[in-house]
Every structure is written in C-alpha cells, then in structure tokens.
Amino acid sequence: MERIKTGMNITEVLKTVRGTEGYFITNTARDLSQSDFKNRILLHTDLLAAKTRENANYFSLEITGGASVHVDILRKQVDPFLKLELLRERMPNTMFQTLCRGVNLFGYRPYPQNVIRLTVREFAKYVDVWRVFDFMNHIPNMVAVFEEVQKAGKILEPCICFSTGPEHTDAFYVSKVKELLDVTGDEIVLCIKNHGGLGTPTRIGQLVKAIMDQYPDMVIHYHGHNTDGNDIGRITAAVKNGAKIVDAADHAFTGYYGPPPILSVIQDLRGDGFEPAGVDEKAVIETSEVLRSEREHYEYFESQFKGFSPTVQIHKLPGGAMGSSFEQAVKGDFLDKMPEILHEELPKVQIELGNYWSVTPGSQILWTTAVNNVLGGDRYGNPTGDLKNLLLGKYGPFPFYQPPDWIYEKVFGADWRKVLETEGGMDDIEDMDIDKERAALTKRLGSDPTEQQLVIYLQHPNDAAEFYKFEEKFGQVYVLPPSIFLRRGGFKLGQTLKFKDHDGKEHVIEIGPKEKSEDGEWNIYLNVDHHERVYLFKEKQAAGAVQEVQLSREEIADLAKAGDIRAPFNANVSEISVEIGQKVKPGDRLVIVEAMKMQTPIESVVSGTVEKISAELGKPAKPGDKIMKITLDSN
C-alpha cells in the first residue's frame, strides 16, 4: 500500500484508506500522557521514541492538543510549537494529529472567532489531522475550526461524542452525522469519540453499523479508553462493523485510563482475520523497548488508584480526567471521599444536568459540581461560574432535556426565571482586539512576541506570559531528561549530575556553591557543561513558620459585607476586573479565580469604591487571602 504521510490532502487519504484491506492505527501518545500520567510525559521522552514511531507507519501520531498545550507551558516548560518543530525533524513522514475542543480550542471556555481562526492557522502549519469535538455535540460550536482546517488543506476529523443512556440511540447519532456532513461536506474522517470507554463491544458495533448502513463510504475512526479493561473488545467490534482507523498506544506506557496497547490490538484483531495496514510491528516493539526505562521517572504522576475501573460505566468520567481528578483529591485532602463522589454523587449530577457528554469542559463542570456538593454538604449551593454558564445555555442548548427547576432556583435564586430570560442563551462573542493583546504581551515580555507566542497567550494569558519570561531567564529546558527535570527531593551542593540528551550527547551539571546577597536572595552557582551559570532564588519560608489562620466560608462572607474581599478557596487569580478608585455596586464582578480548570467570578455584595487590590494576576490565593478592599458608600 501507499504510505499515508504528511502533506497528503483529504482526497488522497480517503482514497488510500478505502482502497486498503484491513485497518489503520493512530498512536495516541498525547491521550496516553493525559490519561495515565497527568500530561507530564516530556518532549525529551517523545524525542527518544520519534525514530521508531516514524518507522512504525501509523495513520497518525496524536502528539498535541487537548490539555497538553496548556500543560506544556504550565508544568513542562516547553513551547508547544517548538515541540512540533523538533518532532517533525525526526518524523518527516508521519501525520501529526491534534485534539481540538471546537470553540474552546485548547482551553476550557469559548473564544472569539478571530482567536479561533488565528490559532488553527498557526497550528495547521504543523498538524495534519484535526480531531474536533464539542462536549454538547453542538455543531455550530465547531464550524470555525472546520472552515479553517479545510482552508489549510488538512484532514478534518469531526467527532460525535458517545455516551450511554436512553437518549443516546443510534438514530440520534446518525442524525448528528447528517448535521456534520451538511456543514463539512463528504470529504471527512468521522470520529466516534468514546472518551470514557463506555458501553459494550456489542453497543459500539451496533453504532458503527448504523452509521455505515446510512453512509457506506464513510471512513470511521474509533477512539476509546481502556478504563474498564474492555476497549480492545470495543475496537474489535468497531473494525468488524466497518471502522477503518482505531486508536491505541505504546505498551510500555499504557496504564488504566488511556488507550489500550497497540500490539494487543493487532494480536486480537489478527485472530479475527484483520491485519493492520502497513504497520511495522518490529518498530512498535522497539518503541516500547526505548520507552520502558523512562517510565520509572513518571511514577509520581500515575494515578493513586491502581487497577482498571469498571465503575466508569456508572460515573462516566473520561480517561483524560481520571488522573487529574485523583491529583486534585490528593492536593485537596479528600481522597477518602472519592468513592462517594464517583459512585454516588457524580452519576446523580450527570442525570440532573441533562446526561450530556462528560468530556472537557463538560467533564470539569460535572466533576467540580459533584466535588462541591459532597465537600460543601449543600448540593448546588456553591456553583462555579462555569456551572452558571452551562445552565444559562452559554455553551449551547441541552441536547435532550434541561435540568429541573429546583437546580436553577438553587443556583440563581428565587428570580431564576427572570435571570434565564434576560441572560440565557449563547453569547455572540465579539472579536478580540488582537493588536491590543499583542501590545499587552509586548509590555509583559519587554519585547515583541512572535505570532506563535501570541496564539498561546490569547488562550492562556497569565500562564503563557509567565512561561515566556521563564524561558527568557532560564533557557529551553526540553533537553533535560525526566530523571533530572522531574527529580524529587532537591539537589545537594557539590553534587554532579550526568545525563544524555535525546540525541545521545552527554552533559554534566555541577551544583556549585551558594551565597546570600545583600537583598536576601541566594546566588546559586552551577557549572553546566563546564560553563558557569548563576541563578537568583528567594529563600523559602522556614518549616514550622507561623501560618495565617484559615477563615471559614461564613467569615469570608461576613468580611465581604464590610468590603474586605477574600479568596473563597484555593485558586489562581485569572482576571482582575476593576481598578483602584473604581466605583462598584452589588453584582459587579471584581475578580475571576480559577480552580480545577473552572472559573468562578467573585462579585461585590456592597456599594463603594475600590481602595486597595491585594490580589496579583496569575498568582495563587489560599482560602481567606486578601483580594481587595472596598470603602463602603456612606448612607
């Protein structure tokens, strides 16, 4: 068969897939990283695997998109575009694939049309296959991405998100396929996105057959997760019923919540007479041999709950959210509450909020609501801004039914019908003033940003600005292997670190002396490949130092009535909406804080003037931390 490779247009790709016996495989390395390692797999590791992945002859390699773009800059200190450039050098033929959240792009909330189009144009320079979904299966939310992908001549792969329940019928999904084709035309790859690993093999086989019966020339790409240990069965059923492309991952890194192993998929389907089109099994095995020694360095990021989780059929949390949910439970000290949250509260919330698809950002809304309901003890009594937007229809119409009236009343109060009437429905998001945002980024960086830097900044402004400043100060750190970059426990003075980069070149780092400057900062001396470097660090607070007393929710509310605005929970300050000297009244937004990827506005409950702003943009705040002071109007 002719190899499918980067640069081929959609007509060539579809002709090759339809004319080839067997099925194709996408290596979903990004999804594996997100689902089983909290998105922490480093570029260094992917570069080590690049040669053998290139030789494996996959349909595509999913290597960017989803939450990875954000985590690249936030946790891994690597430029998402540099990652694609370096991997392309080592993988000249393999099609790169991304996961795009439609109107939410690579973030968690809707973006203006001009931001969407600019982002797609920049990433399309590197990305061949665009898997695009919307958590409401609302087609209009994906149209801008569809149009830009097709203008760029790339492979468009729109999704129908799959779930279970009485509303999720074959007829419903076939009607969604028609809606998609009415917008995109026939030249697409259709993805069945089973992000939670839901349903039985029989159910998936039925759905594939129903679509193929209606659209016999359709190229279907099945994507699922192996959370319950049964996704190879679903893959087999999909291929038997006509799916031509399936997702899997390198066996050395597969875990519990991501895709199943590529080699196991091949072996299982071979028993049913299906062969992988063009796949080099030797290269598949060699990739895992390269990766195997890397895994120990990522152990800290693997889920605290080991083993497969068949109860996913109850709570429906997608694989990509499983690991991060446990991480949040550990940091929030509620790991013991996880069984109640997952098996009791989350299924209730799922049904109460419309039984839509539990995938980003919808999965975060469901998850955060369930957590707040359990930890707060007052169901729907502590709604996030994103839950309010969901109920107001800001993400799109509920596909099956709206939540019951009592939830609207609990969230919006007795006048909820008036709120829904006056504020409900999708917003027509105005185009962003991109020149103004470019100027703002220039000011924060002290230099003119590139178009790529601007694209990342428009989606994650605070984290992007901090990353680019970090990179300017410390350089590009992607050469560091996980044994160094993810090392826990610190480094000792006089210690010598030796490692090889992804090209096999040896490096030496010597941890040199340190001295305290007059302003209280520490000068840390390092010898990097025999070149001296000096870095400045502020001294950490000594262990056992006196901590501020944490305020209760009631105390925080009482202080707000006096104009003393405090942080309600652990969160990052993502927007400061007012200025010193500005007049405010009850209901005016003061700041937006972000926790668990969900944004919550803090609104004024008083009339007065902003006297002082203590919060810092992009900085974390603990419960009770000072946000701002409002001087009350005199009566």
PDB file of C-alpha atoms in Angstrom, residues 422-583:
ATOM      1  CA  THR A 422     -32.624  38.087  30.455  1.00  0.00           C
ATOM      2  CA  GLU A 423     -29.216  36.357  30.484  1.00  0.00           C
ATOM      3  CA  GLY A 424     -29.876  32.955  28.900  1.00  0.00           C
ATOM      4  CA  GLY A 425     -28.691  31.766  25.506  1.00  0.00           C
ATOM      5  CA  MET A 426     -25.365  31.679  23.748  1.00  0.00           C
ATOM      6  CA  ASP A 427     -23.417  34.926  23.663  1.00  0.00           C
ATOM      7  CA  ASP A 428     -22.269  36.433  20.418  1.00  0.00           C
ATOM      8  CA  ILE A 429     -18.631  36.705  21.459  1.00  0.00           C
ATOM      9  CA  GLU A 430     -17.070  39.808  19.984  1.00  0.00           C
ATOM     10  CA  ASP A 431     -13.766  39.520  18.178  1.00  0.00           C
ATOM     11  CA  MET A 432     -10.819  40.220  20.406  1.00  0.00           C
ATOM     12  CA  ASP A 433      -8.648  43.270  19.697  1.00  0.00           C
ATOM     13  CA  ILE A 434      -5.618  41.203  18.771  1.00  0.00           C
ATOM     14  CA  ASP A 435      -3.363  44.222  18.250  1.00  0.00           C
ATOM     15  CA  LYS A 436      -4.232  45.370  21.768  1.00  0.00           C
ATOM     16  CA  GLU A 437      -3.459  41.913  23.155  1.00  0.00           C
ATOM     17  CA  ARG A 438      -0.173  41.842  21.243  1.00  0.00           C
ATOM     18  CA  ALA A 439       0.749  45.171  22.805  1.00  0.00           C
ATOM     19  CA  ALA A 440      -0.169  43.846  26.272  1.00  0.00           C
ATOM     20  CA  LEU A 441       2.052  40.792  25.763  1.00  0.00           C
ATOM     21  CA  THR A 442       4.864  43.003  24.463  1.00  0.00           C
ATOM     22  CA  LYS A 443       4.659  45.044  27.650  1.00  0.00           C
ATOM     23  CA  ARG A 444       4.724  41.934  29.856  1.00  0.00           C
ATOM     24  CA  LEU A 445       7.659  40.383  27.991  1.00  0.00           C
ATOM     25  CA  GLY A 446       9.620  43.536  27.292  1.00  0.00           C
ATOM     26  CA  SER A 447       9.973  42.553  23.630  1.00  0.00           C
ATOM     27  CA  ASP A 448       7.822  41.906  20.585  1.00  0.00           C
ATOM     28  CA  PRO A 449       6.212  38.446  20.719  1.00  0.00           C
ATOM     29  CA  THR A 450       6.144  36.044  17.802  1.00  0.00           C
ATOM     30  CA  GLU A 451       2.819  35.094  16.237  1.00  0.00           C
ATOM     31  CA  GLN A 452       3.116  31.689  17.916  1.00  0.00           C
ATOM     32  CA  GLN A 453       3.649  33.253  21.339  1.00  0.00           C
ATOM     33  CA  LEU A 454       0.620  35.450  20.759  1.00  0.00           C
ATOM     34  CA  VAL A 455      -1.547  32.437  19.865  1.00  0.00           C
ATOM     35  CA  ILE A 456      -0.689  30.675  23.124  1.00  0.00           C
ATOM     36  CA  TYR A 457      -1.131  33.898  25.101  1.00  0.00           C
ATOM     37  CA  LEU A 458      -4.625  34.504  23.688  1.00  0.00           C
ATOM     38  CA  GLN A 459      -5.781  31.197  25.174  1.00  0.00           C
ATOM     39  CA  HIS A 460      -3.803  31.096  28.435  1.00  0.00           C
ATOM     40  CA  PRO A 461      -2.661  34.694  29.031  1.00  0.00           C
ATOM     41  CA  ASN A 462      -1.177  34.513  32.514  1.00  0.00           C
ATOM     42  CA  ASP A 463       0.452  31.120  32.204  1.00  0.00           C
ATOM     43  CA  ALA A 464       1.818  31.933  28.753  1.00  0.00           C
ATOM     44  CA  ALA A 465       3.382  35.218  29.875  1.00  0.00           C
ATOM     45  CA  GLU A 466       4.983  33.528  32.884  1.00  0.00           C
ATOM     46  CA  PHE A 467       6.327  30.712  30.702  1.00  0.00           C
ATOM     47  CA  TYR A 468       7.902  33.019  28.148  1.00  0.00           C
ATOM     48  CA  LYS A 469       9.549  35.008  30.949  1.00  0.00           C
ATOM     49  CA  PHE A 470      10.786  31.743  32.474  1.00  0.00           C
ATOM     50  CA  GLU A 471      12.230  30.674  29.123  1.00  0.00           C
ATOM     51  CA  GLU A 472      13.943  34.035  28.689  1.00  0.00           C
ATOM     52  CA  LYS A 473      15.553  33.696  32.119  1.00  0.00           C
ATOM     53  CA  PHE A 474      16.443  30.004  32.206  1.00  0.00           C
ATOM     54  CA  GLY A 475      16.549  28.958  28.553  1.00  0.00           C
ATOM     55  CA  GLN A 476      14.947  25.974  26.837  1.00  0.00           C
ATOM     56  CA  VAL A 477      14.895  23.029  29.205  1.00  0.00           C
ATOM     57  CA  TYR A 478      13.498  20.330  26.896  1.00  0.00           C
ATOM     58  CA  VAL A 479      16.985  18.760  26.722  1.00  0.00           C
ATOM     59  CA  LEU A 480      16.602  17.649  30.337  1.00  0.00           C
ATOM     60  CA  PRO A 481      15.537  14.012  30.751  1.00  0.00           C
ATOM     61  CA  PRO A 482      12.785  13.135  33.232  1.00  0.00           C
ATOM     62  CA  SER A 483      15.395  11.798  35.663  1.00  0.00           C
ATOM     63  CA  ILE A 484      16.612  15.403  36.083  1.00  0.00           C
ATOM     64  CA  PHE A 485      13.571  17.535  35.267  1.00  0.00           C
ATOM     65  CA  LEU A 486      11.172  15.529  37.432  1.00  0.00           C
ATOM     66  CA  ARG A 487      13.635  14.722  40.196  1.00  0.00           C
ATOM     67  CA  ARG A 488      12.127  14.991  43.665  1.00  0.00           C
ATOM     68  CA  GLY A 489      13.976  15.838  46.844  1.00  0.00           C
ATOM     69  CA  GLY A 490      16.217  18.601  45.558  1.00  0.00           C
ATOM     70  CA  PHE A 491      19.936  18.667  44.820  1.00  0.00           C
ATOM     71  CA  LYS A 492      22.925  18.766  47.166  1.00  0.00           C
ATOM     72  CA  LEU A 493      25.788  21.242  46.966  1.00  0.00           C
ATOM     73  CA  GLY A 494      28.755  19.630  45.291  1.00  0.00           C
ATOM     74  CA  GLN A 495      26.599  17.050  43.529  1.00  0.00           C
ATOM     75  CA  THR A 496      27.464  16.153  39.918  1.00  0.00           C
ATOM     76  CA  LEU A 497      24.672  15.173  37.546  1.00  0.00           C
ATOM     77  CA  LYS A 498      25.418  13.358  34.301  1.00  0.00           C
ATOM     78  CA  PHE A 499      22.874  12.604  31.620  1.00  0.00           C
ATOM     79  CA  LYS A 500      22.383  12.154  27.886  1.00  0.00           C
ATOM     80  CA  ASP A 501      20.029  14.301  25.870  1.00  0.00           C
ATOM     81  CA  HIS A 502      17.657  12.932  23.215  1.00  0.00           C
ATOM     82  CA  ASP A 503      20.493  12.918  20.649  1.00  0.00           C
ATOM     83  CA  GLY A 504      22.747  10.869  22.898  1.00  0.00           C
ATOM     84  CA  LYS A 505      25.042  13.798  23.725  1.00  0.00           C
ATOM     85  CA  GLU A 506      26.396  13.690  27.281  1.00  0.00           C
ATOM     86  CA  HIS A 507      26.003  16.636  29.648  1.00  0.00           C
ATOM     87  CA  VAL A 508      27.353  17.426  33.109  1.00  0.00           C
ATOM     88  CA  ILE A 509      25.826  19.714  35.713  1.00  0.00           C
ATOM     89  CA  GLU A 510      27.753  20.500  38.894  1.00  0.00           C
ATOM     90  CA  ILE A 511      25.801  22.037  41.756  1.00  0.00           C
ATOM     91  CA  GLY A 512      28.198  24.694  42.928  1.00  0.00           C
ATOM     92  CA  PRO A 513      28.383  26.943  45.991  1.00  0.00           C
ATOM     93  CA  LYS A 514      25.741  29.411  47.074  1.00  0.00           C
ATOM     94  CA  GLU A 515      25.909  32.781  48.771  1.00  0.00           C
ATOM     95  CA  LYS A 516      23.358  35.223  50.076  1.00  0.00           C
ATOM     96  CA  SER A 517      23.135  38.687  48.527  1.00  0.00           C
ATOM     97  CA  GLU A 518      22.517  41.883  50.445  1.00  0.00           C
ATOM     98  CA  ASP A 519      18.842  41.918  49.474  1.00  0.00           C
ATOM     99  CA  GLY A 520      18.301  38.446  50.898  1.00  0.00           C
ATOM    100  CA  GLU A 521      18.379  36.473  47.641  1.00  0.00           C
ATOM    101  CA  TRP A 522      20.558  33.407  47.175  1.00  0.00           C
ATOM    102  CA  ASN A 523      23.087  33.218  44.357  1.00  0.00           C
ATOM    103  CA  ILE A 524      23.266  29.587  43.237  1.00  0.00           C
ATOM    104  CA  TYR A 525      26.297  28.713  41.102  1.00  0.00           C
ATOM    105  CA  LEU A 526      26.058  25.930  38.543  1.00  0.00           C
ATOM    106  CA  ASN A 527      28.616  24.551  36.127  1.00  0.00           C
ATOM    107  CA  VAL A 528      26.723  23.432  33.031  1.00  0.00           C
ATOM    108  CA  ASP A 529      28.990  21.539  30.625  1.00  0.00           C
ATOM    109  CA  HIS A 530      31.907  23.391  32.261  1.00  0.00           C
ATOM    110  CA  HIS A 531      30.334  26.826  31.775  1.00  0.00           C
ATOM    111  CA  GLU A 532      29.476  28.740  34.954  1.00  0.00           C
ATOM    112  CA  ARG A 533      25.918  29.979  35.422  1.00  0.00           C
ATOM    113  CA  VAL A 534      24.494  31.970  38.326  1.00  0.00           C
ATOM    114  CA  TYR A 535      20.818  31.969  39.293  1.00  0.00           C
ATOM    115  CA  LEU A 536      18.978  34.013  41.909  1.00  0.00           C
ATOM    116  CA  PHE A 537      16.388  32.480  44.218  1.00  0.00           C
ATOM    117  CA  LYS A 538      14.408  33.837  47.120  1.00  0.00           C
ATOM    118  CA  GLU A 539      14.673  31.909  50.347  1.00  0.00           C
ATOM    119  CA  LYS A 540      11.824  29.582  51.160  1.00  0.00           C
ATOM    120  CA  GLN A 541       9.754  30.152  54.266  1.00  0.00           C
ATOM    121  CA  ALA A 542      11.232  28.088  57.063  1.00  0.00           C
ATOM    122  CA  ALA A 543       9.405  24.943  58.059  1.00  0.00           C
ATOM    123  CA  GLY A 544       7.228  25.472  61.089  1.00  0.00           C
ATOM    124  CA  ALA A 545       6.760  29.170  60.434  1.00  0.00           C
ATOM    125  CA  VAL A 546       3.547  30.688  61.692  1.00  0.00           C
ATOM    126  CA  GLN A 547       0.737  30.329  59.158  1.00  0.00           C
ATOM    127  CA  GLU A 548      -2.290  32.576  58.799  1.00  0.00           C
ATOM    128  CA  VAL A 549      -5.458  31.294  60.397  1.00  0.00           C
ATOM    129  CA  GLN A 550      -7.786  29.949  57.720  1.00  0.00           C
ATOM    130  CA  LEU A 551     -11.144  31.654  57.649  1.00  0.00           C
ATOM    131  CA  SER A 552     -14.423  29.785  57.360  1.00  0.00           C
ATOM    132  CA  ARG A 553     -16.817  30.333  54.465  1.00  0.00           C
ATOM    133  CA  GLU A 554     -19.154  32.239  56.772  1.00  0.00           C
ATOM    134  CA  GLU A 555     -16.332  34.510  57.985  1.00  0.00           C
ATOM    135  CA  ILE A 556     -15.290  35.228  54.389  1.00  0.00           C
ATOM    136  CA  ALA A 557     -18.903  36.134  53.528  1.00  0.00           C
ATOM    137  CA  ASP A 558     -19.165  38.424  56.569  1.00  0.00           C
ATOM    138  CA  LEU A 559     -15.931  40.209  55.643  1.00  0.00           C
ATOM    139  CA  ALA A 560     -17.244  40.757  52.092  1.00  0.00           C
ATOM    140  CA  LYS A 561     -20.224  42.636  53.556  1.00  0.00           C
ATOM    141  CA  ALA A 562     -17.710  45.016  55.133  1.00  0.00           C
ATOM    142  CA  GLY A 563     -15.858  45.489  51.849  1.00  0.00           C
ATOM    143  CA  ASP A 564     -12.992  43.147  52.774  1.00  0.00           C
ATOM    144  CA  ILE A 565     -12.892  40.700  49.843  1.00  0.00           C
ATOM    145  CA  ARG A 566     -11.141  37.388  50.493  1.00  0.00           C
ATOM    146  CA  ALA A 567     -10.398  34.283  48.401  1.00  0.00           C
ATOM    147  CA  PRO A 568     -13.145  31.678  48.936  1.00  0.00           C
ATOM    148  CA  PHE A 569     -10.935  28.629  48.204  1.00  0.00           C
ATOM    149  CA  ASN A 570      -7.561  27.594  46.780  1.00  0.00           C
ATOM    150  CA  ALA A 571      -7.404  29.125  43.315  1.00  0.00           C
ATOM    151  CA  ASN A 572      -5.352  31.185  40.891  1.00  0.00           C
ATOM    152  CA  VAL A 573      -6.357  34.748  40.103  1.00  0.00           C
ATOM    153  CA  SER A 574      -7.106  34.693  36.363  1.00  0.00           C
ATOM    154  CA  GLU A 575      -8.648  38.167  35.974  1.00  0.00           C
ATOM    155  CA  ILE A 576      -8.780  41.403  37.966  1.00  0.00           C
ATOM    156  CA  SER A 577     -11.888  43.155  36.657  1.00  0.00           C
ATOM    157  CA  VAL A 578     -11.684  46.508  38.479  1.00  0.00           C
ATOM    158  CA  GLU A 579      -9.158  49.245  39.202  1.00  0.00           C
ATOM    159  CA  ILE A 580      -8.278  51.232  42.302  1.00  0.00           C
ATOM    160  CA  GLY A 581     -10.661  54.186  42.584  1.00  0.00           C
ATOM    161  CA  GLN A 582     -13.403  52.474  40.604  1.00  0.00           C
ATOM    162  CA  LYS A 583     -16.987  52.621  41.860  1.00  0.00           C
TER     163      LYS A 583
END
